[in-house]
Tab-separated table of C-alpha atoms and ligand atoms in Angstrom:
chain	number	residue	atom	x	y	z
S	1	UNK	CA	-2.399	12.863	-69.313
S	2	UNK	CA	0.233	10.380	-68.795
S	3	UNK	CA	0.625	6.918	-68.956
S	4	UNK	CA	-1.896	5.282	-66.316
S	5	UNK	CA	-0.332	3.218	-63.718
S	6	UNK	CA	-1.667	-0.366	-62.775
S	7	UNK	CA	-4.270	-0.862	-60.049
S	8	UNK	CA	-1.039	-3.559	-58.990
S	9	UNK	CA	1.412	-1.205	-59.081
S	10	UNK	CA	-0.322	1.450	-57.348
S	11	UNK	CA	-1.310	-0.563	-54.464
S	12	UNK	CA	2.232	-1.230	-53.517
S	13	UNK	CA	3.409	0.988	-50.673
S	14	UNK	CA	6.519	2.727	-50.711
S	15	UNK	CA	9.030	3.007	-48.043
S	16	UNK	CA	7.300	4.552	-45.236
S	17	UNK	CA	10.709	5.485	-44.053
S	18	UNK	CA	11.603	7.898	-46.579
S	19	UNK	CA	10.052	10.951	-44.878
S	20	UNK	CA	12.945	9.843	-42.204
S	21	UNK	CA	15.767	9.283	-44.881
S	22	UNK	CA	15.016	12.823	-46.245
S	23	UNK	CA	15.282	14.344	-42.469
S	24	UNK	CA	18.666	12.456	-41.987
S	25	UNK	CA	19.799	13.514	-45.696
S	26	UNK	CA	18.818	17.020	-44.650
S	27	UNK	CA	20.260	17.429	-41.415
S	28	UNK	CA	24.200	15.856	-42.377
S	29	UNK	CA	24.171	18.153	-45.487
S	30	UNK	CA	23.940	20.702	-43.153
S	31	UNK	CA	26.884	19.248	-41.503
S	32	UNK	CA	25.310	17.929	-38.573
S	33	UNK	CA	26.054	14.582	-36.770
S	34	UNK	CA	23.225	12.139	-37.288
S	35	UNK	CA	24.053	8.635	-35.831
S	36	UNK	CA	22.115	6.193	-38.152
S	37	UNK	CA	20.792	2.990	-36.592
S	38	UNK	CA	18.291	2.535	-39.263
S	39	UNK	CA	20.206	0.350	-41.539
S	40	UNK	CA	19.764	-2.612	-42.552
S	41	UNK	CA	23.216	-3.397	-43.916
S	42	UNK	CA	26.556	-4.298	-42.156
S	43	UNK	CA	28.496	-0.998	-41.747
S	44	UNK	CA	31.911	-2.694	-43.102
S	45	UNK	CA	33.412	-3.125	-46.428
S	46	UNK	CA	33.062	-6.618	-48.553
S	47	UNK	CA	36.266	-8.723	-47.280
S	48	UNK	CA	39.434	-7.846	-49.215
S	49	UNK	CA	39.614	-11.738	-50.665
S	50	UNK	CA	36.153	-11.656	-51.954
S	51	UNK	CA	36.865	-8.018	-54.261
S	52	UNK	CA	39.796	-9.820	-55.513
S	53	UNK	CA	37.898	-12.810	-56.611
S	54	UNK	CA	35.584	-10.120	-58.407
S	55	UNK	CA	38.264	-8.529	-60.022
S	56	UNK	CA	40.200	-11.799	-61.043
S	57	UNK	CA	36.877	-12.702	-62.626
S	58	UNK	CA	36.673	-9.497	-64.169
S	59	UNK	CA	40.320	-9.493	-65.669
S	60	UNK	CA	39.695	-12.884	-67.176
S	61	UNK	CA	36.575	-11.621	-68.928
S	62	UNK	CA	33.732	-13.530	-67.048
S	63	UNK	CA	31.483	-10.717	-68.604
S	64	UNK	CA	29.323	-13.093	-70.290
S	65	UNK	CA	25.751	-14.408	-69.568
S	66	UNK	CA	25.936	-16.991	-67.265
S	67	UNK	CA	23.210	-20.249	-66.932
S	68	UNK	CA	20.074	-18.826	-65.495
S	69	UNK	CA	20.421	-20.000	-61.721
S	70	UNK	CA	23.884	-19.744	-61.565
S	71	UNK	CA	27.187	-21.221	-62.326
S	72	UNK	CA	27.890	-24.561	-61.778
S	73	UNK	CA	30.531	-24.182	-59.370
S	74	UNK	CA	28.627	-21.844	-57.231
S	75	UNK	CA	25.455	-23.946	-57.317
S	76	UNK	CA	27.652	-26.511	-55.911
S	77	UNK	CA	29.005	-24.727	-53.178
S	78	UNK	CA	26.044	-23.356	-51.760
S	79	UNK	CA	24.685	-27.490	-51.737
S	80	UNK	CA	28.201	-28.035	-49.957
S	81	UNK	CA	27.288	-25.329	-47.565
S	82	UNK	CA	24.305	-26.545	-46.582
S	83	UNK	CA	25.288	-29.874	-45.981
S	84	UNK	CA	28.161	-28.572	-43.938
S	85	UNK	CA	26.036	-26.409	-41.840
S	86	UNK	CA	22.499	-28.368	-41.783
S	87	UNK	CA	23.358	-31.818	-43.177
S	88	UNK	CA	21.348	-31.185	-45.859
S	89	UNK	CA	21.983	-33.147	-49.014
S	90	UNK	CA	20.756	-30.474	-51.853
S	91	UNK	CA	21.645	-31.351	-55.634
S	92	UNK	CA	23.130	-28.313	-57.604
S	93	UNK	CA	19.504	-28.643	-59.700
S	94	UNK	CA	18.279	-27.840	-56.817
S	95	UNK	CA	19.846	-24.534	-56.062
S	96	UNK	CA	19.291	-21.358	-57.625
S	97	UNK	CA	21.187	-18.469	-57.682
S	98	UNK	CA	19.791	-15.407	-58.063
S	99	UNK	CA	19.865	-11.535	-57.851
S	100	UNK	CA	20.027	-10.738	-54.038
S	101	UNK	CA	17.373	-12.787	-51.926
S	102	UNK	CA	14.401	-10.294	-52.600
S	103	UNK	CA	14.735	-12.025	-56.128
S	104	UNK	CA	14.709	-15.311	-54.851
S	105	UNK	CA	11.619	-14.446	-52.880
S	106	UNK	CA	9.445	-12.998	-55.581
S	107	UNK	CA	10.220	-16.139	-57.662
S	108	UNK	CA	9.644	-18.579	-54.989
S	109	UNK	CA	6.049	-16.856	-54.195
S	110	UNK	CA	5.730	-16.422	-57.609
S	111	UNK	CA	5.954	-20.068	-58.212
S	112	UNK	CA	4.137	-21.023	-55.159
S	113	UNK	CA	0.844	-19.120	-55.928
S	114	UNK	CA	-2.061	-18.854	-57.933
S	115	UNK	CA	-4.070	-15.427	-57.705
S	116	UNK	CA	-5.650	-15.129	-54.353
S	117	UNK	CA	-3.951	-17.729	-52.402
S	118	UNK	CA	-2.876	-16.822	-48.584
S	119	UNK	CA	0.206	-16.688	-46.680
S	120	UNK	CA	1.026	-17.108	-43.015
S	121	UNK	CA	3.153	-14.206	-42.108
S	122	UNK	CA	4.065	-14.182	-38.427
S	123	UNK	CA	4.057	-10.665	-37.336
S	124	UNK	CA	6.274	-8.234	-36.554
S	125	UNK	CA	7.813	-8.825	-39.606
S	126	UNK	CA	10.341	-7.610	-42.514
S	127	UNK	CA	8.407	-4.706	-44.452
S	128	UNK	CA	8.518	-6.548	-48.083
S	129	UNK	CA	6.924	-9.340	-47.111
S	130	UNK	CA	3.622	-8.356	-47.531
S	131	UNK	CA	4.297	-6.631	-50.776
S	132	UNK	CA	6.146	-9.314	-52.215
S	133	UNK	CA	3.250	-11.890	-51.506
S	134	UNK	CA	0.505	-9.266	-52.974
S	135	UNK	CA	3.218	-8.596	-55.931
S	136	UNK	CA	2.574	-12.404	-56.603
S	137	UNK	CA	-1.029	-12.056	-56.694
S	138	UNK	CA	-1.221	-13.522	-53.000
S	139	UNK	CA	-2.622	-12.116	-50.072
S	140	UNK	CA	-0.673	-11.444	-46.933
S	141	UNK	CA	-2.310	-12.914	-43.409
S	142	UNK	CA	-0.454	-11.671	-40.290
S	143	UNK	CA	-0.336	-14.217	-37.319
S	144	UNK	CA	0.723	-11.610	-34.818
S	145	UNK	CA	3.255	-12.884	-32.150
S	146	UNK	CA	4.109	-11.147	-29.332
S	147	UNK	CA	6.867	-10.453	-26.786
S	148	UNK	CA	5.336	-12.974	-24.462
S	149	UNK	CA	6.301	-15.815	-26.634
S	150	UNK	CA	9.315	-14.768	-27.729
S	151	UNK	CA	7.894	-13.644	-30.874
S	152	UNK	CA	7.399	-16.880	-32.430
S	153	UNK	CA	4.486	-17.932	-34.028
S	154	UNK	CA	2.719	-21.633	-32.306
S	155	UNK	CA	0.119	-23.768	-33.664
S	156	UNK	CA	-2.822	-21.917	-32.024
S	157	UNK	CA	-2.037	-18.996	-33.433
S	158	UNK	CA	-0.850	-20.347	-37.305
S	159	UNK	CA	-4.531	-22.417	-36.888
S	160	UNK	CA	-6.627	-19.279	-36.352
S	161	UNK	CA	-5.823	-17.698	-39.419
S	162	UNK	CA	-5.791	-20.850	-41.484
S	163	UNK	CA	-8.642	-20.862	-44.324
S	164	UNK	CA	-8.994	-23.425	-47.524
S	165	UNK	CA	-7.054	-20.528	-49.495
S	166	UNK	CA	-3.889	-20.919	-46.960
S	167	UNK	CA	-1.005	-22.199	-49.340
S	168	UNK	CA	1.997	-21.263	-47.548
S	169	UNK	CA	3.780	-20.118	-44.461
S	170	UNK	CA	6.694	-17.550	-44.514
S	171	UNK	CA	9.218	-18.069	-41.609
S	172	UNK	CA	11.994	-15.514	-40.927
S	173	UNK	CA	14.811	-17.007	-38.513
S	174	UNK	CA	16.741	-15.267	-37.453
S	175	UNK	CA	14.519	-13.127	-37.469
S	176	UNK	CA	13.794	-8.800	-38.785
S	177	UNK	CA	12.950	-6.870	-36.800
S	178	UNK	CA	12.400	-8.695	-33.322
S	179	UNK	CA	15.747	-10.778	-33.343
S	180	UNK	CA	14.175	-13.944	-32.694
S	181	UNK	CA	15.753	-17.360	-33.551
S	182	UNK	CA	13.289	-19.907	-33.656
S	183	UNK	CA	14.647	-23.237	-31.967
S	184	UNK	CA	14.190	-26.906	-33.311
S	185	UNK	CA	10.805	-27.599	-31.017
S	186	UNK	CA	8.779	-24.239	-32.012
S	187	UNK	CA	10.308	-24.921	-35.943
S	188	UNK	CA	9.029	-28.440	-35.290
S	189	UNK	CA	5.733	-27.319	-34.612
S	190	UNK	CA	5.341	-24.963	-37.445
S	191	UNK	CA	6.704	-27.978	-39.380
S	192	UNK	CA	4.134	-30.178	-38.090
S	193	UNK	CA	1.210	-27.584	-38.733
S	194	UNK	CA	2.580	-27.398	-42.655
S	195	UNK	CA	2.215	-30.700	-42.343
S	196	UNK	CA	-1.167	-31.160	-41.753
S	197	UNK	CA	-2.458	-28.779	-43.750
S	198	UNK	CA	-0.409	-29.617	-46.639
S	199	UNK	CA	1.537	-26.285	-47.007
S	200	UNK	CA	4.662	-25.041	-48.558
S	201	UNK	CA	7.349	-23.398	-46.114
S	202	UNK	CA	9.095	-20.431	-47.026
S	203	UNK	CA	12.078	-19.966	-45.108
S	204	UNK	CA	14.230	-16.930	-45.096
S	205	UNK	CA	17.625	-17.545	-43.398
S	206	UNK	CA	19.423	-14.560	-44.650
S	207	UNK	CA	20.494	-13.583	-41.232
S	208	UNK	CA	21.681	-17.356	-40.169
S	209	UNK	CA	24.875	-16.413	-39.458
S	210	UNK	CA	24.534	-13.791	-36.529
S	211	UNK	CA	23.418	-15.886	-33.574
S	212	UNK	CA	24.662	-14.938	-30.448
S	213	UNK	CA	25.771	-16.137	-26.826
S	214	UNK	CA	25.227	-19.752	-27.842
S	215	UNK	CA	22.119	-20.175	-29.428
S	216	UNK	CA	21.955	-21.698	-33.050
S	217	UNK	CA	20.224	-21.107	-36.099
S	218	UNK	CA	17.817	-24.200	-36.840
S	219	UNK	CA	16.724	-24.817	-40.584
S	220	UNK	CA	13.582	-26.217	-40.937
S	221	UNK	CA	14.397	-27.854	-44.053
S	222	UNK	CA	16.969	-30.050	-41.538
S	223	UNK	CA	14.002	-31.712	-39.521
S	224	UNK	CA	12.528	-34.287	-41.546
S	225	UNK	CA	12.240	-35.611	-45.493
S	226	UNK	CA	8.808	-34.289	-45.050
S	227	UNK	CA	10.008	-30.771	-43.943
S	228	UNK	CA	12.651	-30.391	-46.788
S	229	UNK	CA	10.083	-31.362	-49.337
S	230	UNK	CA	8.192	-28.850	-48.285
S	231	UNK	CA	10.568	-26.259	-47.509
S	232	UNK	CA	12.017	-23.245	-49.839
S	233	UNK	CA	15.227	-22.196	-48.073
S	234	UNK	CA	15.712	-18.224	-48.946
S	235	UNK	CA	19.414	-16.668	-48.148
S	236	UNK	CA	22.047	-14.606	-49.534
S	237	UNK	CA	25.359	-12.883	-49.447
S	238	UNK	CA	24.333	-9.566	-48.529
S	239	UNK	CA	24.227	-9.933	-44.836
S	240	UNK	CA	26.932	-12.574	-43.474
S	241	UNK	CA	29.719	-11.257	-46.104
S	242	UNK	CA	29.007	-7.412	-46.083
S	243	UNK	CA	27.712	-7.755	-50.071
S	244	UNK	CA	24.484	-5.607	-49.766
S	245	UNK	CA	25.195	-3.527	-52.999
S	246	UNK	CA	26.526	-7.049	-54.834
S	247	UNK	CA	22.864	-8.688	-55.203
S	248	UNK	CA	23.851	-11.975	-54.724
S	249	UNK	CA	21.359	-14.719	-52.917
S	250	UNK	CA	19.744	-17.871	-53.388
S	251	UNK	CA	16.762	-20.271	-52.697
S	252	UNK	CA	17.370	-24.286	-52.424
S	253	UNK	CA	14.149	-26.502	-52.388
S	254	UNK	CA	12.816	-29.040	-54.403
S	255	UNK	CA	14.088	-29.332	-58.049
S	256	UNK	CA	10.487	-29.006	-59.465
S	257	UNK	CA	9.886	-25.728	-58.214
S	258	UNK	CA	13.530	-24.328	-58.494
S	259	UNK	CA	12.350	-25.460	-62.169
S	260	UNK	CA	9.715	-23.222	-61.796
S	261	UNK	CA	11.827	-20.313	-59.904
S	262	UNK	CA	14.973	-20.890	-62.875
S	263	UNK	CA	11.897	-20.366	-65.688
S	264	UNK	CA	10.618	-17.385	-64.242
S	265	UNK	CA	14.044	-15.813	-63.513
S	266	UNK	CA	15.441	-15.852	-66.883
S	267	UNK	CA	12.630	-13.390	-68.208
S	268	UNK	CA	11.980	-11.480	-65.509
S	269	UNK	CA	15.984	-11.276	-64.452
S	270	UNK	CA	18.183	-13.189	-66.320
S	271	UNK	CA	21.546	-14.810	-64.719
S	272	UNK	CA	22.692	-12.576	-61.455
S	273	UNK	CA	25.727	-10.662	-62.085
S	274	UNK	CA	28.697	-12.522	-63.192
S	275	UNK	CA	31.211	-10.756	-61.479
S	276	UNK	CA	29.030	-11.192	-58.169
S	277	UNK	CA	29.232	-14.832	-58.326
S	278	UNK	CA	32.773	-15.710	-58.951
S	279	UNK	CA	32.510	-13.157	-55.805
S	280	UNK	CA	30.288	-15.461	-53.764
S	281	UNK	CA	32.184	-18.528	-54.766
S	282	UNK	CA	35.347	-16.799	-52.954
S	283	UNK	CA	32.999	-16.060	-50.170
S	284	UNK	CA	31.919	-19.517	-49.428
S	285	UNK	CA	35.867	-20.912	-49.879
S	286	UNK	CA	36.546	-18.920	-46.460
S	287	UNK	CA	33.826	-19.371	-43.551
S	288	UNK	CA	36.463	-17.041	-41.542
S	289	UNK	CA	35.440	-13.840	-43.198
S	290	UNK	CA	31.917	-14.144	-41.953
S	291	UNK	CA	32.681	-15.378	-38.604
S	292	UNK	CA	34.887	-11.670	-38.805
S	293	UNK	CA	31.897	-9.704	-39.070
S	294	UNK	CA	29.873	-11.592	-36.830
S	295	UNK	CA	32.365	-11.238	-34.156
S	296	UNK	CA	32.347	-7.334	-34.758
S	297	UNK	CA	28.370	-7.537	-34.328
S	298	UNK	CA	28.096	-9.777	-31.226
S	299	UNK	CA	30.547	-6.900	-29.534
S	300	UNK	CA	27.755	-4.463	-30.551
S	301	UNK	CA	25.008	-6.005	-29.170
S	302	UNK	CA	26.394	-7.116	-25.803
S	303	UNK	CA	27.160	-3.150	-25.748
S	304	UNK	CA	23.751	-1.996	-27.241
S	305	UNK	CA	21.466	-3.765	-24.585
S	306	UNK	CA	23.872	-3.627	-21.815
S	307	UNK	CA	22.976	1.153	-23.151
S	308	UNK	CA	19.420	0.312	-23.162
S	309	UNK	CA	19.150	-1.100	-19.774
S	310	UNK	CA	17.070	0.704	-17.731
S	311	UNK	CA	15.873	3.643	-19.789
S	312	UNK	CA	12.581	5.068	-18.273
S	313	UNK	CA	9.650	4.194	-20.567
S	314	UNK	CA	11.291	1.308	-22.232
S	315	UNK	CA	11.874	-1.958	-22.713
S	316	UNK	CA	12.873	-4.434	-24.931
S	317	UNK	CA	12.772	-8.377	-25.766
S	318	UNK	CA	16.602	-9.120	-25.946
S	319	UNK	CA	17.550	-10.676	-29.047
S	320	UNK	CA	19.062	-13.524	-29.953
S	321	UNK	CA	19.889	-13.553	-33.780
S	322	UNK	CA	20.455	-10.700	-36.565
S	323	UNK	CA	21.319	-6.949	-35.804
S	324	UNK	CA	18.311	-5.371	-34.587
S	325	UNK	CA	16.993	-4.450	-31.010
S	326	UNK	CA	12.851	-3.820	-31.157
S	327	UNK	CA	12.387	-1.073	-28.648
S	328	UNK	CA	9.790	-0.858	-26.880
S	329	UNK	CA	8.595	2.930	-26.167
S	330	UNK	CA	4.888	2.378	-26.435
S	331	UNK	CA	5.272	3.672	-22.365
S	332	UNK	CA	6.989	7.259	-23.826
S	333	UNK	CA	3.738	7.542	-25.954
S	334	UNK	CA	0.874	9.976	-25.138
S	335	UNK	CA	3.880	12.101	-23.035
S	336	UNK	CA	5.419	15.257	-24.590
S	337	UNK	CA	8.869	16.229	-25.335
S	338	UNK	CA	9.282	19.969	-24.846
S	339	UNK	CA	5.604	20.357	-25.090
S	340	UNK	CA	4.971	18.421	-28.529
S	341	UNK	CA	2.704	15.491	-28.023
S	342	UNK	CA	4.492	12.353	-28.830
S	343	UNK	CA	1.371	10.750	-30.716
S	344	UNK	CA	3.312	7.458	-31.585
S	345	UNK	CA	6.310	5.841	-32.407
S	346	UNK	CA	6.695	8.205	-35.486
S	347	UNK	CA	6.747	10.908	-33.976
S	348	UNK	CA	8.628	9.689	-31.212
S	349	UNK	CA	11.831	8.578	-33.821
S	350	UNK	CA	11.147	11.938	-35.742
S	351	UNK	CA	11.615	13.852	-32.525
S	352	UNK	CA	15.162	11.732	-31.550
S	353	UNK	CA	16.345	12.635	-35.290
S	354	UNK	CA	15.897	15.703	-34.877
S	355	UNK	CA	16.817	17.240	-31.552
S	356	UNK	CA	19.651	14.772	-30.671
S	357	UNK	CA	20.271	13.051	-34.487
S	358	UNK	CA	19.737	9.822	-34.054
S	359	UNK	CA	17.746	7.983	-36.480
S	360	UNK	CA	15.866	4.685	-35.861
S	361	UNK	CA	13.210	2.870	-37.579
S	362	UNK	CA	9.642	3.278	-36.147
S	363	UNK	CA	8.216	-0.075	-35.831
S	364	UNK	CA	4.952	0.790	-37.345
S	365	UNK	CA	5.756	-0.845	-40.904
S	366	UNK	CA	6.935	-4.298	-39.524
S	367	UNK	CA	3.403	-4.283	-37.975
S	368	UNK	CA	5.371	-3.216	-34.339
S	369	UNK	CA	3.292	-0.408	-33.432
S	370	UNK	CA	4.733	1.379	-30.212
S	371	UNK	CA	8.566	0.359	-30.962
S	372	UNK	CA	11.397	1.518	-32.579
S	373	UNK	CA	13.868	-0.477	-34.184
S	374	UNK	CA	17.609	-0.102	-33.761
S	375	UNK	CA	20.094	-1.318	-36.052
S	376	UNK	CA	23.753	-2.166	-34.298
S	377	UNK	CA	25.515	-2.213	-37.777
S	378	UNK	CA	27.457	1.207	-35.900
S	379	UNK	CA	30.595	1.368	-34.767
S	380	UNK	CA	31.208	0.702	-30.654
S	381	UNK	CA	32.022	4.302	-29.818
S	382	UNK	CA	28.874	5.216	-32.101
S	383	UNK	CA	26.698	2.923	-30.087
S	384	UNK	CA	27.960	4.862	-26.884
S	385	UNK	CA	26.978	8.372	-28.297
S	386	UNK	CA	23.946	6.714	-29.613
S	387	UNK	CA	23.089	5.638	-26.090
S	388	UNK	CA	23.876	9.020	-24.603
S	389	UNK	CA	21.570	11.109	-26.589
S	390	UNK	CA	18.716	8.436	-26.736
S	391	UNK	CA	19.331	9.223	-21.971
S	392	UNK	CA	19.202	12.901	-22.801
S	393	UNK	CA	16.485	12.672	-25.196
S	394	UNK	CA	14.385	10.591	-23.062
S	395	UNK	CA	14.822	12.522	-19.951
S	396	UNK	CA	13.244	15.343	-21.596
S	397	UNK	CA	9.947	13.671	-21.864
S	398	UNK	CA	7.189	15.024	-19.519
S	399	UNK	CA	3.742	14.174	-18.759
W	1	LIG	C1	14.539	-10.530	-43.669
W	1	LIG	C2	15.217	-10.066	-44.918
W	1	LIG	N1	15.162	-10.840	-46.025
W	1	LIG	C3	15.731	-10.452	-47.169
W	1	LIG	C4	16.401	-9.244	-47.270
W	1	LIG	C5	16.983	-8.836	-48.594
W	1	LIG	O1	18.212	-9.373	-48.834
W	1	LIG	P1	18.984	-9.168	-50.227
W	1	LIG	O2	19.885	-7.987	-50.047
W	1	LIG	O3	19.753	-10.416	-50.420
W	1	LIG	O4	17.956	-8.954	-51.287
W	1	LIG	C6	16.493	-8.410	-46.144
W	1	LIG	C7	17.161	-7.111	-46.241
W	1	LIG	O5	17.052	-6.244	-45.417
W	1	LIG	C8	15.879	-8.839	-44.940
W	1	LIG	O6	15.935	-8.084	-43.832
């Protein structure tokens, strides 16, 4: 007998990816070459100015507990930041740091909930999402969107799944894993719709900075007074400044409920790392380093579709923001590679691993059944190889 585990904690699912992980683990400790365009994380190290900043802070003994949300200084440059990049005028009170931007969602939907309240979650969407909003006694309701509109969610669609319990909606621009930006009319409707029904807007805009070919990122907080009173603005350092393993992100909304978030935070987390936040204060000094590793990404992608082009039995919705391609192989499935049925999109990215090593995500747990998702955080030359045995692979396929 051992200690019993919560009905909570056993309801929450985890990774359905980690049969795959184990596969790729498997197969490179055997020495073979597995391309990996399953991560989530940009490839490259944390800028060279940014470690230093860590280190400085480290040398001069910032080892201590910090305030709660965040230091001062850092509060205050994440307000300057989004007033540079949005015009918005946030107070430091009204920015909280916190420990990556998975912390600053929990908190937020923490905050925003009471036991069985509901939550708009256009579909496909990021995988935590739904377990976050059920870890904060919510309950997930997908508005499925589809490749026909761009996969953004519209009013019709928010309305239909709108009940007396609906108490938020949670926007993802750019967006995981469909690489949709939402633009200022289609935020402007689901600004409009929050409106009206009196609804809190959760907006995650941890991939802001990787637009591409022209096309902006929008934050709905920007719109209207009404809009940033309603709006919590999610984001972080992990994505634009290569700081996955750092945990550094933060929400900015209104001071009440950053209140709220602070209050929870310092039992459930306490202050994010010091260290990390002298880091992110270098980070925001120098816009240059992220425009660096966006420039490196926007070469990847042009290359990536440019591959994908044509491939019998797929298709995809090009996209315009973050570093993801949603591939659409739902026209592979019910065919056979060297006589094993390929029953779905599992067993579709289980067979790439492992006769040509190249792992992708099947779309299945972003609620994108019959896709695949590619990550582009490889090098050029990888994509290339990537794009040669995905040919060879798919040629294969009979039936
Ligand atoms: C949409 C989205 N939000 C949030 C996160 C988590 O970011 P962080 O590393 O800051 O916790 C991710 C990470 O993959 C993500 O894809």
């Amino acid at each position: 007998m051992g200690i019993r585990i919560s009905d909570k904690c056993r309801g929450i699912s985890p990774s359905a990816t980690l049969r795959l992980n184990a596969l790729v683990a498997e197969k490179r400790a055997q020495g073979q070459d597995v391309i990996s365009m399953a991560a989530g994380e940009p490839d490259m190290d944390t800028p060279e100015a940014i470690k230093a900043a860590a280190i400085r802070a480290l040398e001069e003994g910032k080892t201590k507990y910090t305030a709660t949300a965040g230091i001062p200084a850092l509060r205050q440059a994440i307000a300057d930041a989004l007033n540079k990049h949005h015009g918005l005028a946030y107070a430091p009170s009204e920015v909280m740091v916190s420990s990556g931007a998975k912390q600053a969602l929990i908190g937020c939907l923490t905050a925003v909930l009471n036991p069985g309240d509901e939550v708009l979650l256009p579909s496909p969407c990021w995988l935590s999402y739904p377990e976050l909003i059920r870890m904060a006694d919510g309950v997930p309701v997908l508005v499925e969107t589809t490749v026909g509109t761009g996969y953004v969610p519209d009013t019709k669609s928010l309305q239909a799944k709108l009940t007396g319990k609906t108490r938020a909606v949670l926007i993802n621009s750019p967006n995981n894993p469909t690489g949709a930006v939402y633009n200022r009319a289609e935020l402007e409707e689901i600004a409009a719709f929050a409106k009206t029904h009196d609804l809190a807007i959760i907006s995650d805009e941890i991939y802001d900075a990787f637009v591409y070919e022209g096309v902006c990122h929008v934050s709905v907080a920007s719109l209207s007074e009404d809009a940033k009173n309603r709006t919590v603005i999610v984001n972080g350092f992990s994505k634009s400044f290569a700081m996955t393993g750092w945990r550094l992100g933060y929400a900015a909304g209104p001071k009440g409920l950053i209140a709220a978030m602070d209050a929870y935070q310092s039992h459930a987390a306490g202050n994010p790392n010091s260290l990390a936040q002298y880091a992110g204060l270098a980070a925001l000094e120098d816009s240059h380093m992220a425009q660096g590793i966006v420039a490196a990404f926007a070469a990847r992608r042009k290359r990536l579709l440019a591959g994908l082009e044509g491939i019998p039995g797929t298709r995809f919705f090009p996209p315009q923001g973050a570093f993801y391609v949603l591939l659409d192989v739902s026209g592979l499935i019910g065919k056979s590679y060297q006589g094993q049925d390929i029953a779905d999109e599992m067993v579709f990215a289980e067979l790439l691993l492992e006769h040509q090593g190249v792992s992708v995500v099947p779309g299945g747990p972003f609620f994108a059944p019959g896709t695949c998702r590619l990550s582009y955080a490889v090098s050029e030359a990888r994509i290339d190889e990537a794009i040669r045995r995905l040919k060879a692979f798919v040629s294969q396929i009979a039936g």
